[in-house]
C-alpha cells in the first residue's frame, strides 16, 4: 500500500529537498559515525527475540512508558531549544539516523506529519522492501536515498521511522538504522531510570488480600445502638374506593366555604390523654475540683549596697570650745540673751502652762441638771400570769454568776385574817420563787417550790447553785440548782430552738416545760423560827460562827465555800444555820466526813433534820422588852480591826472603848470581825459587833454591846450598806430614810423629811458613792444624790400605781439595771441613765469631805451640848449666875431642811432646859422679890398668913 | 569673761524646773551643755534647724523683721530658744516639776 502511494507523490518533494539538505548536512556527521560503528550491528539479528522480550516487559512498564515519554520530551525539548539557539544539536544515539522526509514522501508512505504521525504517536514502521523500491524508483530524489546502504543493511523487514516533531536531531524524522536502536525507541529502556533511582524499593510480589475472621473489639455495641428495631407493629392502611367511582365524571363548580358542612374540615384542639413518662432519674456526673487560687507575693528588694556611710555629729574640740567660751562674742551673746530667757522662765513659774482648763470646767455637774437622758428607762418587765399575777413580790435577788438571771419570790398579799380565811386555797396553791432571765419576759426559767410562802431567799454568793429561803412558817429551805445550771445559763436562741422542736412534735406544752425544783432540805419544824422569817443572809467566808456564837476564821474549809446562813424572824434573836453541820456530826459518828459534798445523799441527811448551829439573842431594851428584828446586814470589819491594832496609840478612844468592852464581856470575843446593822419592827436601828457572852441564868448566847438609834417610827423595811464605804448605811422605814455613818458615833448623817407616802425600799448605786434609790409606796422611785442636794430628791419618777416592794441594782453588760418589784407581781428592769451611773472623778473625795464636815459638826454639837449641860448644872448649883448664858447658846440651825435627830433631840432638850430655866427663873424672881421687898413684905405676908389662919 | 558666762548659765540652770541649758553655734555644733552628750547633739542639731526655719519664715514675711525668741510647748516640756547672730541658747524646762 505505501508503495503505491509513494510513486504518486514524488515530484513535489524534490524542490523542497535542496534547501533542507544543506541544513541537514551539518548534523549528518554523527549519523555517519553511527553507520561506521559496527559495535551495535550484531544486535540487529534477533529483533524478534528482543521484541518478545521487550513485550514481556511491557506490562510492568506500561504505565511508566507513557509517563517517561512525556517526561522525556520536555527534558529533551529544552536542551533542543537551547541547542537551536546555540546551533549545537545533541548527538543522536547510535543507530539513529536523522532523516528529512518531504511532504511528498510523507504522502507516499502516508506518514503526514501531524496527521498520520503526531507528537504523541511518532513511530511508524515502514516496509524495508517498499523503501528499497522507492529508492529504486525515484533514485536520488527519494528521501531514503542517503540511507540506502543503511536500509539495505537493515536486517529486519520493518524499518522504523520516527517523527521528530521537535527537530531533536535536526530533521523532521529520524530512522533507526539498527535493530537495537529500534527497540530502544519503541521501548525506551528503563535501566536508566532504575539506575537513576537507587533507593527504589525492591519488588515485592503482590499478594491479594484474604478475608480474615471478624474479631469483636466493642464496635458491636455501636452497631447494636445504631440498629433500628421494630418496636411496634407496622401501621397498615387500606385505602379503598368503591368500584363505581372509578373513572366517574366530575363537574367542578364554585361554592362558598360555609355553604355546607362537607365543605370544610374543622380541627378542634382536644386534650390528648397520653401517658407522659416523667423523668425521675437523672444521670449526672460531678467532679470535685480542687479550688485554685492565684496569688502573688512580692518580696521587697532593696538595692544591695557595698558601702555605707555613717555620720557623726560635728563637735568642737575642748580647746575650740574653750576659745569660744573665752571670746567676747559669747560674753556679749549671753548678756543679750539672758534677760529674755529669764523672763520666759519666770513666766512659766508664775503660770502653770500645762493646766488643762477643759478638765477644770467639770462639765458633768452641769450635765446633771440637764433634762435629757436623765430618766430611768424601762428596759424589761416580767410577769407570769399563773404564778406571779396579783401577788406581792416580797423579795428579789440576782444570780451571782449568770448575768441577767433574777429571782423573785411571790406571796399572797393578804392580811393575817384574810390569809386565815383563805387558808384552804393558799394551802393548795404552790408557793414559788420564779427565776427570770431578762431575755424572756414571759416564761420563767425555773420555779423553786417552797413548802410555804417564801418571804426571803438568797443565792449563795460563792456557789449560786444553792439558794436558801425563809418561809412564812419560820422554816428555812434550801434548793440545789446544780442540775439546772445548764438550763439557766442557756441563751434565748437555744431555748427558742428547743421550743420549736417541741412545737413541731406537739409532745408537750411549752408551759409545762418550766421545771419545778423542790427544796433539797428544810429545817426541823421544832427548831425553826416560830414566826415568819423576815431576813436571811449567807455569811461570807472566811468567817463562821461556832456553837458558842463566837466568830472564828474558818480554817478547816477552804475560803471558796460559803456554808453558813444567818436568819431572823421578828424575834430578838438570830439563828445561824450551817449546811455542812450534818457532815461533822457524821464525822463524829464515825462516818467518813464528806465536807464539800452537795450530793443528794447529803441533803437527805440534812432534810427535816436541820438544826441551827447557834441562837444569838439580843439583850432586851432598857425598859426590859425584847426587840423584834426585821432586817439586818452583816458587815465584815476584820480589816479595820487589824488596822486598829496597828494604830492603837493613835486612837486612844477606841482602845479605851474596847478595853471597857473586854472588861464587860470577858466571855465574848474581844474583837469580832463581824459587825451587824439590824432594824427592828419598832423602827429602831441597832448597831453592834458580833461579840457574845453566855448568860448563866437563861443559858442564852447574848450579844454583849448594842447601840440603838430611833429615827423611824415604823418597821425598818430595808437596810443597805454602801458598796464604796462599808460603814455607810442606808435605812428605810416608815415615811423617811436615814443615812448613817458608823464613824460618826452612830448618828445619822442625813435624815429625809417625811414623805407623803411610805418609803419602802432603798438601794445604793453600784457606781456612784453618793447616789441611792428609794422606792415608795405609791409606786414612785426617788433618786437621791447626797452631794447634789440633801433637801429633795434629784429625781422622782413614777413607775406604777402599785407599791414598790424591793429595789436592787445589777450591772448587765455596760448598762446598770435597777430591778423594781411591786405589789402586783411585776418585776421591772429599769435602765439607769449614764449620768446617774458614771462616777465623777472627785466624788469620793467630796463625799469624804462631807463625812469629815459632818463629823466635825456633830463633835461641836456634842461639845456645845456638853457645855450647855455643864452650864445648866452650874446654874443649878449657882442660881445667881446669869441666865443669859443659856439663851446665848444658839441652837445649831438645821441643815437645809434636813432634820437630823440631833436637831430634834436638841429642840426637845432646849425646850426642856428652857422650861427648867423658866422654873428656876420663877424661883429666882421670887427670891429677888423677897430680897428687894425685904422684911416688910415678908412681915405682911406673915401677918396676912397669920390672920388667915386665925 | 568665761566666769561671767558660767555664772549666768548657772543662774538660768537654777530656775525652777530647768532640765538643761545648751549653747549652740550657728552651725548647730554644741559648745556648752549641761545635758548628756547624745541628747545635746540631738537638741542642738534639730533645734538649730528649726530656729533657722523659723527665722527665715519671719524674715520672709517681713524682711525688716527678725526672730528674737522661740518657745515650743510640748506635753512634757517647754523648749525655749534665744537666738543671736552667732549662737543659740536653748533651755529645756519642765514647769511641773
PDB file of C-alpha atoms in Angstrom, chain A residues 106 111-122 163-166 173:
ATOM      1  CA  UNK A 106       5.141  11.516   3.621  1.00  0.00           C
ATOM      2  CA  UNK A 111       3.019   9.376   7.269  1.00  0.00           C
ATOM      3  CA  UNK A 112       1.979  13.005   7.056  1.00  0.00           C
ATOM      4  CA  UNK A 113       3.349  14.952   9.913  1.00  0.00           C
ATOM      5  CA  UNK A 114       0.752  15.940  12.497  1.00  0.00           C
ATOM      6  CA  UNK A 115      -1.808  13.907  10.584  1.00  0.00           C
ATOM      7  CA  UNK A 116      -0.682  10.286  10.421  1.00  0.00           C
ATOM      8  CA  UNK A 117       2.088  10.690  12.842  1.00  0.00           C
ATOM      9  CA  UNK A 118       1.788  13.033  15.742  1.00  0.00           C
ATOM     10  CA  UNK A 119       3.882  14.109  18.646  1.00  0.00           C
ATOM     11  CA  UNK A 120       2.060  11.593  20.754  1.00  0.00           C
ATOM     12  CA  UNK A 121       2.481   8.626  18.407  1.00  0.00           C
ATOM     13  CA  UNK A 122       5.510   9.420  16.308  1.00  0.00           C
ATOM     14  CA  UNK A 163       8.512  11.616  13.594  1.00  0.00           C
ATOM     15  CA  UNK A 164      10.748  14.098  15.241  1.00  0.00           C
ATOM     16  CA  UNK A 165       8.358  16.928  15.873  1.00  0.00           C
ATOM     17  CA  UNK A 166      10.787  18.912  17.918  1.00  0.00           C
ATOM     18  CA  UNK A 173      12.125  12.423  11.103  1.00  0.00           C
TER      19      UNK A 173
END
